[in-house]
mmCIF file of C-alpha atoms in Angstrom:
data_model
loop_
_atom_site.group_PDB
_atom_site.id
_atom_site.type_symbol
_atom_site.label_atom_id
_atom_site.label_comp_id
_atom_site.label_asym_id
_atom_site.label_seq_id
_atom_site.Cartn_x
_atom_site.Cartn_y
_atom_site.Cartn_z
ATOM 1 C CA MET A 1 -310.013 175.796 111.806
ATOM 2 C CA ARG A 2 -310.063 172.733 109.555
ATOM 3 C CA ARG A 3 -308.176 172.624 106.312
ATOM 4 C CA SER A 4 -310.388 172.189 103.319
ATOM 5 C CA ALA A 5 -309.867 169.350 100.901
ATOM 6 C CA GLY A 6 -308.458 170.245 97.544
ATOM 7 C CA ALA A 7 -305.222 171.297 95.913
ATOM 8 C CA GLY A 8 -303.699 172.612 99.140
ATOM 9 C CA ALA A 9 -304.893 169.824 101.451
ATOM 10 C CA GLY A 10 -301.409 168.295 101.776
ATOM 11 C CA PHE A 11 -299.620 171.643 101.908
ATOM 12 C CA ARG A 12 -297.723 172.385 105.112
ATOM 13 C CA LEU A 13 -296.445 175.941 105.119
ATOM 14 C CA GLU A 14 -293.985 175.214 107.905
ATOM 15 C CA ALA A 15 -292.297 172.609 105.665
ATOM 16 C CA PHE A 16 -292.373 174.722 102.466
ATOM 17 C CA LEU A 17 -288.715 175.525 101.686
ATOM 18 C CA PRO A 18 -289.230 179.044 100.250
ATOM 19 C CA TYR A 19 -291.245 180.005 103.344
ATOM 20 C CA ARG A 20 -288.647 178.568 105.724
ATOM 21 C CA LEU A 21 -285.785 180.332 103.935
ATOM 22 C CA SER A 22 -287.672 183.638 103.946
ATOM 23 C CA VAL A 23 -288.501 183.418 107.650
ATOM 24 C CA LEU A 24 -284.951 182.408 108.504
ATOM 25 C CA ALA A 25 -283.481 185.283 106.454
ATOM 26 C CA ASN A 26 -285.813 187.775 108.137
ATOM 27 C CA ARG A 27 -284.936 186.455 111.601
ATOM 28 C CA LEU A 28 -281.235 186.692 110.785
ATOM 29 C CA SER A 29 -281.589 190.255 109.471
ATOM 30 C CA ARG A 30 -283.431 191.339 112.626
ATOM 31 C CA ALA A 31 -280.867 189.656 114.893
ATOM 32 C CA PHE A 32 -278.052 191.424 113.094
ATOM 33 C CA ALA A 33 -279.914 194.738 112.968
ATOM 34 C CA ARG A 34 -280.191 194.777 116.746
ATOM 35 C CA ARG A 35 -276.396 194.900 116.842
ATOM 36 C CA TYR A 36 -276.036 198.086 114.803
ATOM 37 C CA GLN A 37 -279.316 200.008 114.541
ATOM 38 C CA ASP A 38 -279.088 201.795 117.871
ATOM 39 C CA GLU A 39 -275.405 202.624 117.604
ATOM 40 C CA PHE A 40 -275.281 203.662 113.953
ATOM 41 C CA GLY A 41 -278.894 204.649 113.276
ATOM 42 C CA ILE A 42 -279.194 202.705 110.034
ATOM 43 C CA SER A 43 -281.858 200.302 108.850
ATOM 44 C CA ILE A 44 -281.421 196.788 107.478
ATOM 45 C CA ALA A 45 -281.765 198.080 103.903
ATOM 46 C CA GLU A 46 -279.242 200.855 104.572
ATOM 47 C CA TRP A 47 -276.769 198.334 106.000
ATOM 48 C CA ARG A 48 -277.168 196.166 102.894
ATOM 49 C CA VAL A 49 -276.328 199.146 100.687
ATOM 50 C CA ILE A 50 -273.307 199.996 102.851
ATOM 51 C CA ALA A 51 -272.142 196.370 102.818
ATOM 52 C CA VAL A 52 -272.405 196.097 99.028
ATOM 53 C CA LEU A 53 -270.676 199.443 98.471
ATOM 54 C CA GLY A 54 -267.993 198.462 100.970
ATOM 55 C CA SER A 55 -267.293 195.352 98.915
ATOM 56 C CA PHE A 56 -267.960 196.401 95.313
ATOM 57 C CA ALA A 57 -268.064 200.209 94.913
ATOM 58 C CA PRO A 58 -268.470 202.161 92.784
ATOM 59 C CA LEU A 59 -271.968 200.970 91.846
ATOM 60 C CA SER A 60 -275.145 202.433 90.450
ATOM 61 C CA SER A 61 -278.433 202.091 92.316
ATOM 62 C CA ASN A 62 -279.485 199.432 89.786
ATOM 63 C CA GLU A 63 -276.317 197.447 90.459
ATOM 64 C CA ILE A 64 -276.948 197.681 94.209
ATOM 65 C CA GLY A 65 -280.442 196.321 93.608
ATOM 66 C CA ASP A 66 -279.019 193.460 91.561
ATOM 67 C CA LYS A 67 -276.490 192.537 94.232
ATOM 68 C CA THR A 68 -278.894 192.799 97.180
ATOM 69 C CA GLU A 69 -282.072 191.539 95.463
ATOM 70 C CA MET A 70 -283.885 194.534 96.992
ATOM 71 C CA ASP A 71 -286.530 196.273 94.917
ATOM 72 C CA LYS A 72 -285.761 199.634 93.319
ATOM 73 C CA ALA A 73 -287.919 201.635 95.732
ATOM 74 C CA LYS A 74 -286.213 200.150 98.796
ATOM 75 C CA VAL A 75 -282.760 200.765 97.315
ATOM 76 C CA SER A 76 -283.734 204.320 96.393
ATOM 77 C CA ARG A 77 -284.987 205.100 99.921
ATOM 78 C CA ALA A 78 -281.900 203.561 101.513
ATOM 79 C CA VAL A 79 -279.516 205.427 99.194
ATOM 80 C CA ALA A 80 -281.364 208.725 99.780
ATOM 81 C CA ALA A 81 -281.126 208.280 103.553
ATOM 82 C CA LEU A 82 -277.438 207.379 103.351
ATOM 83 C CA LEU A 83 -276.692 210.369 101.107
ATOM 84 C CA LYS A 84 -278.506 212.647 103.548
ATOM 85 C CA ALA A 85 -276.569 211.145 106.471
ATOM 86 C CA GLY A 86 -273.284 211.649 104.637
ATOM 87 C CA LEU A 87 -272.459 207.936 104.543
ATOM 88 C CA VAL A 88 -272.630 207.590 100.769
ATOM 89 C CA ALA A 89 -271.165 209.853 98.086
ATOM 90 C CA ARG A 90 -272.387 210.335 94.543
ATOM 91 C CA GLU A 91 -270.043 210.757 91.596
ATOM 92 C CA GLY A 92 -270.303 210.793 87.832
ATOM 93 C CA HIS A 93 -269.377 207.819 85.691
ATOM 94 C CA PRO A 94 -265.926 208.261 84.113
ATOM 95 C CA THR A 95 -267.166 207.679 80.554
ATOM 96 C CA ASP A 96 -270.889 208.501 80.723
ATOM 97 C CA GLN A 97 -271.816 211.551 82.785
ATOM 98 C CA ARG A 98 -275.514 210.598 82.637
ATOM 99 C CA LEU A 99 -274.760 207.693 84.959
ATOM 100 C CA ILE A 100 -274.336 208.171 88.696
ATOM 101 C CA GLN A 101 -272.037 205.967 90.719
ATOM 102 C CA LEU A 102 -272.215 205.552 94.462
ATOM 103 C CA THR A 103 -269.345 205.005 96.869
ATOM 104 C CA LEU A 104 -268.920 205.117 100.617
ATOM 105 C CA SER A 105 -267.854 208.449 102.047
ATOM 106 C CA ARG A 106 -265.088 208.495 104.653
ATOM 107 C CA GLN A 107 -267.751 208.403 107.347
ATOM 108 C CA GLY A 108 -269.535 205.568 105.523
ATOM 109 C CA ARG A 109 -266.289 203.619 105.299
ATOM 110 C CA ARG A 110 -265.804 204.043 109.064
ATOM 111 C CA VAL A 111 -269.321 202.703 109.705
ATOM 112 C CA TYR A 112 -268.667 199.778 107.355
ATOM 113 C CA GLU A 113 -265.369 198.971 109.076
ATOM 114 C CA ALA A 114 -267.045 199.155 112.500
ATOM 115 C CA ILE A 115 -269.959 196.890 111.550
ATOM 116 C CA VAL A 116 -268.082 194.190 109.614
ATOM 117 C CA PRO A 117 -266.434 192.718 112.747
ATOM 118 C CA ARG A 118 -269.905 192.528 114.345
ATOM 119 C CA ALA A 119 -271.216 190.717 111.276
ATOM 120 C CA LEU A 120 -268.362 188.242 111.380
ATOM 121 C CA ALA A 121 -268.848 187.707 115.120
ATOM 122 C CA LEU A 122 -272.552 186.998 114.580
ATOM 123 C CA GLU A 123 -271.692 184.545 111.808
ATOM 124 C CA MET A 124 -269.319 182.770 114.187
ATOM 125 C CA GLU A 125 -272.005 182.613 116.884
ATOM 126 C CA LEU A 126 -274.556 181.246 114.446
ATOM 127 C CA THR A 127 -272.263 178.609 113.028
ATOM 128 C CA GLN A 128 -270.807 177.529 116.368
ATOM 129 C CA GLY A 129 -271.033 173.761 116.598
ATOM 130 C CA LEU A 130 -271.011 173.281 112.834
ATOM 131 C CA SER A 131 -267.978 171.633 111.295
ATOM 132 C CA ARG A 132 -266.090 173.056 108.343
ATOM 133 C CA GLN A 133 -267.634 170.268 106.294
ATOM 134 C CA ASP A 134 -271.128 171.343 107.455
ATOM 135 C CA LEU A 135 -270.400 174.932 106.422
ATOM 136 C CA ARG A 136 -269.025 173.887 103.037
ATOM 137 C CA ARG A 137 -272.150 171.779 102.494
ATOM 138 C CA ILE A 138 -274.469 174.667 103.473
ATOM 139 C CA HIS A 139 -272.689 176.957 101.013
ATOM 140 C CA ALA A 140 -272.782 174.291 98.298
ATOM 141 C CA LEU A 141 -276.513 173.765 98.844
ATOM 142 C CA LEU A 142 -277.176 177.515 98.750
ATOM 143 C CA ASP A 143 -275.193 177.724 95.494
ATOM 144 C CA GLN A 144 -277.248 174.845 94.062
ATOM 145 C CA LEU A 145 -280.516 176.506 95.082
ATOM 146 C CA GLY A 146 -279.367 179.804 93.578
ATOM 147 C CA ALA A 147 -278.517 178.084 90.311
ATOM 148 C CA ARG A 148 -281.910 176.342 90.248
ATOM 149 C CA ILE A 149 -283.701 179.623 90.933
ATOM 150 C CA ASP A 150 -281.850 181.177 87.989
ATOM 151 C CA ALA A 151 -282.647 178.202 85.748
ATOM 152 C CA VAL A 152 -286.347 178.179 86.682
ATOM 153 C CA ALA A 153 -286.589 181.947 86.197
ATOM 154 C CA GLN A 154 -284.893 181.666 82.805
ATOM 155 C CA ASP A 155 -287.216 178.797 81.768
ATOM 156 C CA ARG A 156 -290.254 180.847 82.819
ATOM 157 C CA GLY A 157 -288.988 183.848 80.858
ATOM 158 C CA ALA A 158 -288.426 181.781 77.722
ATOM 159 C CA THR A 159 -292.050 180.681 77.491
#
């Protein structure tokens, strides 16, 4: 199929940075998921909730969404499944009982502590052959892109 002339004539999806980052992130999530889904019976979204709670709990569902960049419905489904499985516990906010905070249960903490070494091992596999300088540069570039995304979003919201 020929590309039509016009605004998108010079567009190459395979070179479009947002597309490449999205595809790469999805591939990475699937590669990691294969390491824990069968053993622990949790989805990618559920692992993200566990990982965030393992690092930052207690959090509300909204705060989990903010930290993971997952939409509210996906966070809600993941939290509901984790509550049902006994991996996450719900508790009231110390100063505002209308707010619900989520933490890992003992069982959830055990799952977190079992998966984290796998995550770190995968990171080591993926970065094998990269120098410390390469890794610092990757992180610096990701930080720069994140800052630009925030700036562009803020500029768009101001108009």
